Tab-separated table of C-alpha atoms in Angstrom:
chain	number	residue	atom	x	y	z
A	13	UNK	CA	12.060	-5.955	-11.468
A	14	UNK	CA	8.859	-7.053	-13.435
A	15	UNK	CA	5.653	-8.848	-12.564
A	16	UNK	CA	6.978	-12.090	-13.808
A	17	UNK	CA	10.131	-12.004	-11.408
A	18	UNK	CA	10.033	-14.733	-8.753
A	19	UNK	CA	8.447	-13.879	-5.407
A	20	UNK	CA	9.130	-15.126	-1.913
A	21	UNK	CA	6.663	-15.584	0.830
A	22	UNK	CA	8.074	-14.320	4.240
A	23	UNK	CA	6.315	-15.658	7.368
A	24	UNK	CA	7.141	-13.649	10.422
A	25	UNK	CA	6.241	-14.623	14.102
A	26	UNK	CA	6.300	-12.037	16.533
A	27	UNK	CA	4.583	-11.024	19.872
A	28	UNK	CA	0.920	-10.067	19.383
A	29	UNK	CA	1.726	-6.420	20.749
A	30	UNK	CA	4.252	-5.695	17.817
A	31	UNK	CA	2.336	-7.281	14.960
A	32	UNK	CA	0.546	-4.288	13.826
A	33	UNK	CA	3.677	-2.031	13.642
A	34	UNK	CA	5.606	-5.034	12.051
A	35	UNK	CA	2.889	-5.290	9.435
A	36	UNK	CA	3.231	-1.543	8.607
A	37	UNK	CA	7.038	-1.817	8.493
A	38	UNK	CA	6.640	-4.920	5.949
A	39	UNK	CA	4.742	-2.790	3.806
A	40	UNK	CA	7.013	0.188	4.115
A	41	UNK	CA	9.864	-2.415	3.102
A	42	UNK	CA	7.850	-3.124	-0.152
A	43	UNK	CA	5.197	-5.864	0.743
A	44	UNK	CA	2.080	-5.150	-1.401
A	45	UNK	CA	0.202	-6.000	2.011
A	46	UNK	CA	0.270	-8.431	4.804
A	47	UNK	CA	-2.048	-11.188	6.189
A	48	UNK	CA	-2.394	-12.787	9.651
A	49	UNK	CA	-2.206	-16.447	9.810
A	50	UNK	CA	-2.494	-17.616	13.459
A	51	UNK	CA	0.314	-16.118	15.415
A	52	UNK	CA	2.253	-15.035	12.387
A	53	UNK	CA	2.260	-12.239	9.683
A	54	UNK	CA	2.729	-13.360	5.956
A	55	UNK	CA	4.048	-10.880	3.274
A	56	UNK	CA	5.240	-11.435	-0.213
A	57	UNK	CA	8.401	-9.954	-1.657
A	58	UNK	CA	10.276	-10.060	-5.050
A	59	UNK	CA	12.972	-12.515	-4.619
A	60	UNK	CA	15.454	-9.754	-5.365
A	61	UNK	CA	14.510	-7.907	-2.329
A	62	UNK	CA	15.262	-10.864	0.113
A	63	UNK	CA	18.811	-9.576	1.238
A	64	UNK	CA	17.572	-6.141	1.853
A	65	UNK	CA	14.512	-7.349	3.719
A	66	UNK	CA	16.226	-9.865	5.594
A	67	UNK	CA	18.841	-7.342	7.144
A	68	UNK	CA	15.962	-4.954	8.090
A	69	UNK	CA	14.074	-7.822	9.897
A	70	UNK	CA	17.368	-8.936	11.683
A	71	UNK	CA	17.794	-5.271	12.702
A	72	UNK	CA	14.187	-4.994	13.915
A	73	UNK	CA	14.460	-8.147	15.977
A	74	UNK	CA	17.645	-7.008	17.578
A	75	UNK	CA	16.173	-3.679	18.492
A	76	UNK	CA	12.864	-5.055	19.736
A	77	UNK	CA	14.625	-7.430	22.076
A	78	UNK	CA	11.793	-9.878	21.796
A	79	UNK	CA	11.652	-13.254	20.222
A	80	UNK	CA	10.971	-12.751	16.351
A	81	UNK	CA	11.204	-15.743	13.982
A	82	UNK	CA	10.933	-15.818	10.234
A	83	UNK	CA	10.932	-18.155	7.358
A	84	UNK	CA	11.193	-17.621	3.569
A	85	UNK	CA	9.503	-19.886	1.099
A	86	UNK	CA	9.375	-19.890	-2.653
A	87	UNK	CA	5.969	-18.520	-4.047
A	88	UNK	CA	4.928	-19.850	-7.256
A	89	UNK	CA	4.156	-16.969	-9.782
A	90	UNK	CA	0.867	-18.411	-10.762
A	91	UNK	CA	-1.918	-17.192	-8.458
A	92	UNK	CA	-0.048	-14.954	-5.956
A	93	UNK	CA	-1.719	-11.766	-7.235
A	94	UNK	CA	-5.021	-13.533	-7.196
A	95	UNK	CA	-4.498	-14.434	-3.507
A	96	UNK	CA	-4.310	-10.712	-2.600
A	97	UNK	CA	-7.817	-10.121	-4.014
A	98	UNK	CA	-9.417	-11.844	-1.200
A	99	UNK	CA	-7.745	-9.108	1.228
A	100	UNK	CA	-8.373	-6.014	-1.064
A	101	UNK	CA	-11.882	-4.833	-1.103
A	102	UNK	CA	-13.665	-1.377	-2.034
A	103	UNK	CA	-13.530	0.874	1.016
A	104	UNK	CA	-14.663	4.263	1.657
A	105	UNK	CA	-11.811	6.263	3.264
A	106	UNK	CA	-13.353	9.619	3.918
A	107	UNK	CA	-16.683	11.610	3.363
A	108	UNK	CA	-15.847	12.107	-0.285
A	109	UNK	CA	-13.274	9.527	-1.191
A	110	UNK	CA	-13.173	5.704	-1.768
A	111	UNK	CA	-10.575	3.148	-2.880
A	112	UNK	CA	-11.504	0.388	-5.211
A	113	UNK	CA	-9.399	-2.270	-6.962
A	114	UNK	CA	-9.916	-2.726	-10.722
A	115	UNK	CA	-11.471	-6.124	-10.453
A	116	UNK	CA	-14.369	-4.910	-8.156
A	117	UNK	CA	-17.519	-2.922	-8.534
A	118	UNK	CA	-18.028	-0.024	-5.982
A	119	UNK	CA	-20.789	-1.345	-3.797
A	120	UNK	CA	-23.762	1.106	-3.759
A	121	UNK	CA	-24.256	0.701	0.061
A	122	UNK	CA	-20.884	2.570	0.500
A	123	UNK	CA	-22.450	5.660	-1.028
A	124	UNK	CA	-21.370	8.127	-3.845
A	125	UNK	CA	-17.827	9.171	-3.632
A	126	UNK	CA	-14.948	10.146	-5.809
A	127	UNK	CA	-13.220	6.795	-6.441
A	128	UNK	CA	-9.511	6.028	-6.642
A	129	UNK	CA	-9.024	2.854	-8.791
A	130	UNK	CA	-5.803	1.258	-7.452
A	131	UNK	CA	-4.413	-2.160	-7.508
A	132	UNK	CA	-1.849	-3.519	-4.874
A	133	UNK	CA	1.550	-3.238	-6.459
A	134	UNK	CA	5.180	-2.786	-5.617
A	135	UNK	CA	4.649	0.777	-4.241
A	136	UNK	CA	3.575	1.811	-0.906
A	137	UNK	CA	0.067	3.185	-0.555
A	138	UNK	CA	-3.039	1.055	-1.437
A	139	UNK	CA	-5.282	2.734	0.990
A	140	UNK	CA	-5.543	-0.250	3.321
A	141	UNK	CA	-2.897	1.138	5.821
A	142	UNK	CA	-4.163	3.380	8.454
A	143	UNK	CA	-1.530	6.052	7.876
A	144	UNK	CA	-2.670	6.311	4.191
A	145	UNK	CA	-6.286	6.489	5.176
A	146	UNK	CA	-5.717	9.167	7.782
A	147	UNK	CA	-3.770	11.271	5.248
A	148	UNK	CA	-6.650	10.818	2.784
A	149	UNK	CA	-9.110	11.954	5.417
A	150	UNK	CA	-7.044	15.034	6.202
A	151	UNK	CA	-6.756	15.891	2.373
A	152	UNK	CA	-10.480	15.609	2.160
A	153	UNK	CA	-11.106	17.990	4.977
A	154	UNK	CA	-8.431	20.470	3.834
A	155	UNK	CA	-9.503	20.509	0.253
A	156	UNK	CA	-13.114	21.065	1.245
A	157	UNK	CA	-12.034	24.076	3.181
A	158	UNK	CA	-9.530	25.168	0.453
A	159	UNK	CA	-10.668	23.967	-3.060
A	160	UNK	CA	-8.095	24.434	-5.863
A	161	UNK	CA	-4.971	24.163	-3.346
A	162	UNK	CA	-1.778	22.611	-4.734
A	163	UNK	CA	-0.171	19.442	-3.282
A	164	UNK	CA	3.440	18.573	-2.974
A	165	UNK	CA	3.659	14.654	-2.337
A	166	UNK	CA	7.100	13.658	-1.273
A	167	UNK	CA	7.680	10.074	-1.203
A	168	UNK	CA	4.685	9.426	-3.290
A	169	UNK	CA	4.787	5.570	-3.439
A	170	UNK	CA	1.760	4.507	-5.512
A	171	UNK	CA	0.728	8.176	-5.837
A	172	UNK	CA	-2.592	7.566	-3.986
A	173	UNK	CA	-2.322	10.891	-2.188
A	174	UNK	CA	-1.889	12.942	-5.179
A	175	UNK	CA	-4.511	11.088	-7.058
A	176	UNK	CA	-7.047	11.493	-4.224
A	177	UNK	CA	-6.123	15.230	-3.826
A	178	UNK	CA	-6.594	15.910	-7.570
A	179	UNK	CA	-10.005	13.935	-7.331
A	180	UNK	CA	-11.058	16.042	-4.526
A	181	UNK	CA	-10.421	19.256	-6.279
A	182	UNK	CA	-6.641	20.146	-5.896
A	183	UNK	CA	-5.536	22.446	-8.756
A	184	UNK	CA	-2.197	20.657	-9.008
A	185	UNK	CA	-0.299	17.804	-7.497
A	186	UNK	CA	3.427	17.147	-7.932
A	187	UNK	CA	4.361	13.611	-6.933
A	188	UNK	CA	8.059	12.871	-6.276
A	189	UNK	CA	9.886	9.637	-5.287
A	190	UNK	CA	13.441	8.509	-5.417
A	191	UNK	CA	12.352	4.974	-6.212
A	192	UNK	CA	11.954	4.336	-9.883
A	193	UNK	CA	9.328	1.739	-9.219
A	194	UNK	CA	7.204	4.095	-7.170
A	195	UNK	CA	7.495	6.724	-9.840
A	196	UNK	CA	6.415	4.160	-12.463
A	197	UNK	CA	3.537	3.129	-10.320
A	198	UNK	CA	2.393	6.666	-9.781
A	199	UNK	CA	2.356	7.384	-13.549
A	200	UNK	CA	0.306	4.109	-14.229
A	201	UNK	CA	-2.083	4.900	-11.447
A	202	UNK	CA	-2.549	8.520	-12.442
A	203	UNK	CA	-3.437	7.241	-16.015
A	204	UNK	CA	-5.805	4.603	-14.653
A	205	UNK	CA	-7.635	7.362	-12.797
A	206	UNK	CA	-7.439	9.950	-15.547
A	207	UNK	CA	-5.583	12.634	-13.581
């Protein structure tokens, strides 16, 4: 799969009380992120992933026992990545750590931090999901108390946790993932952050 492969737009309508959890699942399943449009969630997936994601949505709807509807639409290659720029902004995730996409400048009002440069991609972990943010905050606290500790990041996705740990003073981080796209994304992100 490459950046020029065709992408599809998935629009999912679901009860309001499950939308946040569903958004997290869509990202776990490979969406670079989600956006709310009225009563629906929108996510983008490589066309090659449609069958896998479709099966998971059907299983989720059946398990939920609530009305869940979905629609797939072709997404023209031109401009889909630029649309994500509206949703992905610099953010401070802990006392000493921030995440900033490559096309943005770190805003001075967010204060001085170690900055992870990370763009949305095909691997989970952009710093926008609350579980990732919580893990980064916990890493910050732990490494403040134990500088020079080692980290084993199993299921590393984008590598954001390993990169954050190294920027915060970990002696070493080993990042592992069975998904070759995640391993590739981690290597690219590590290079971009000089760790």
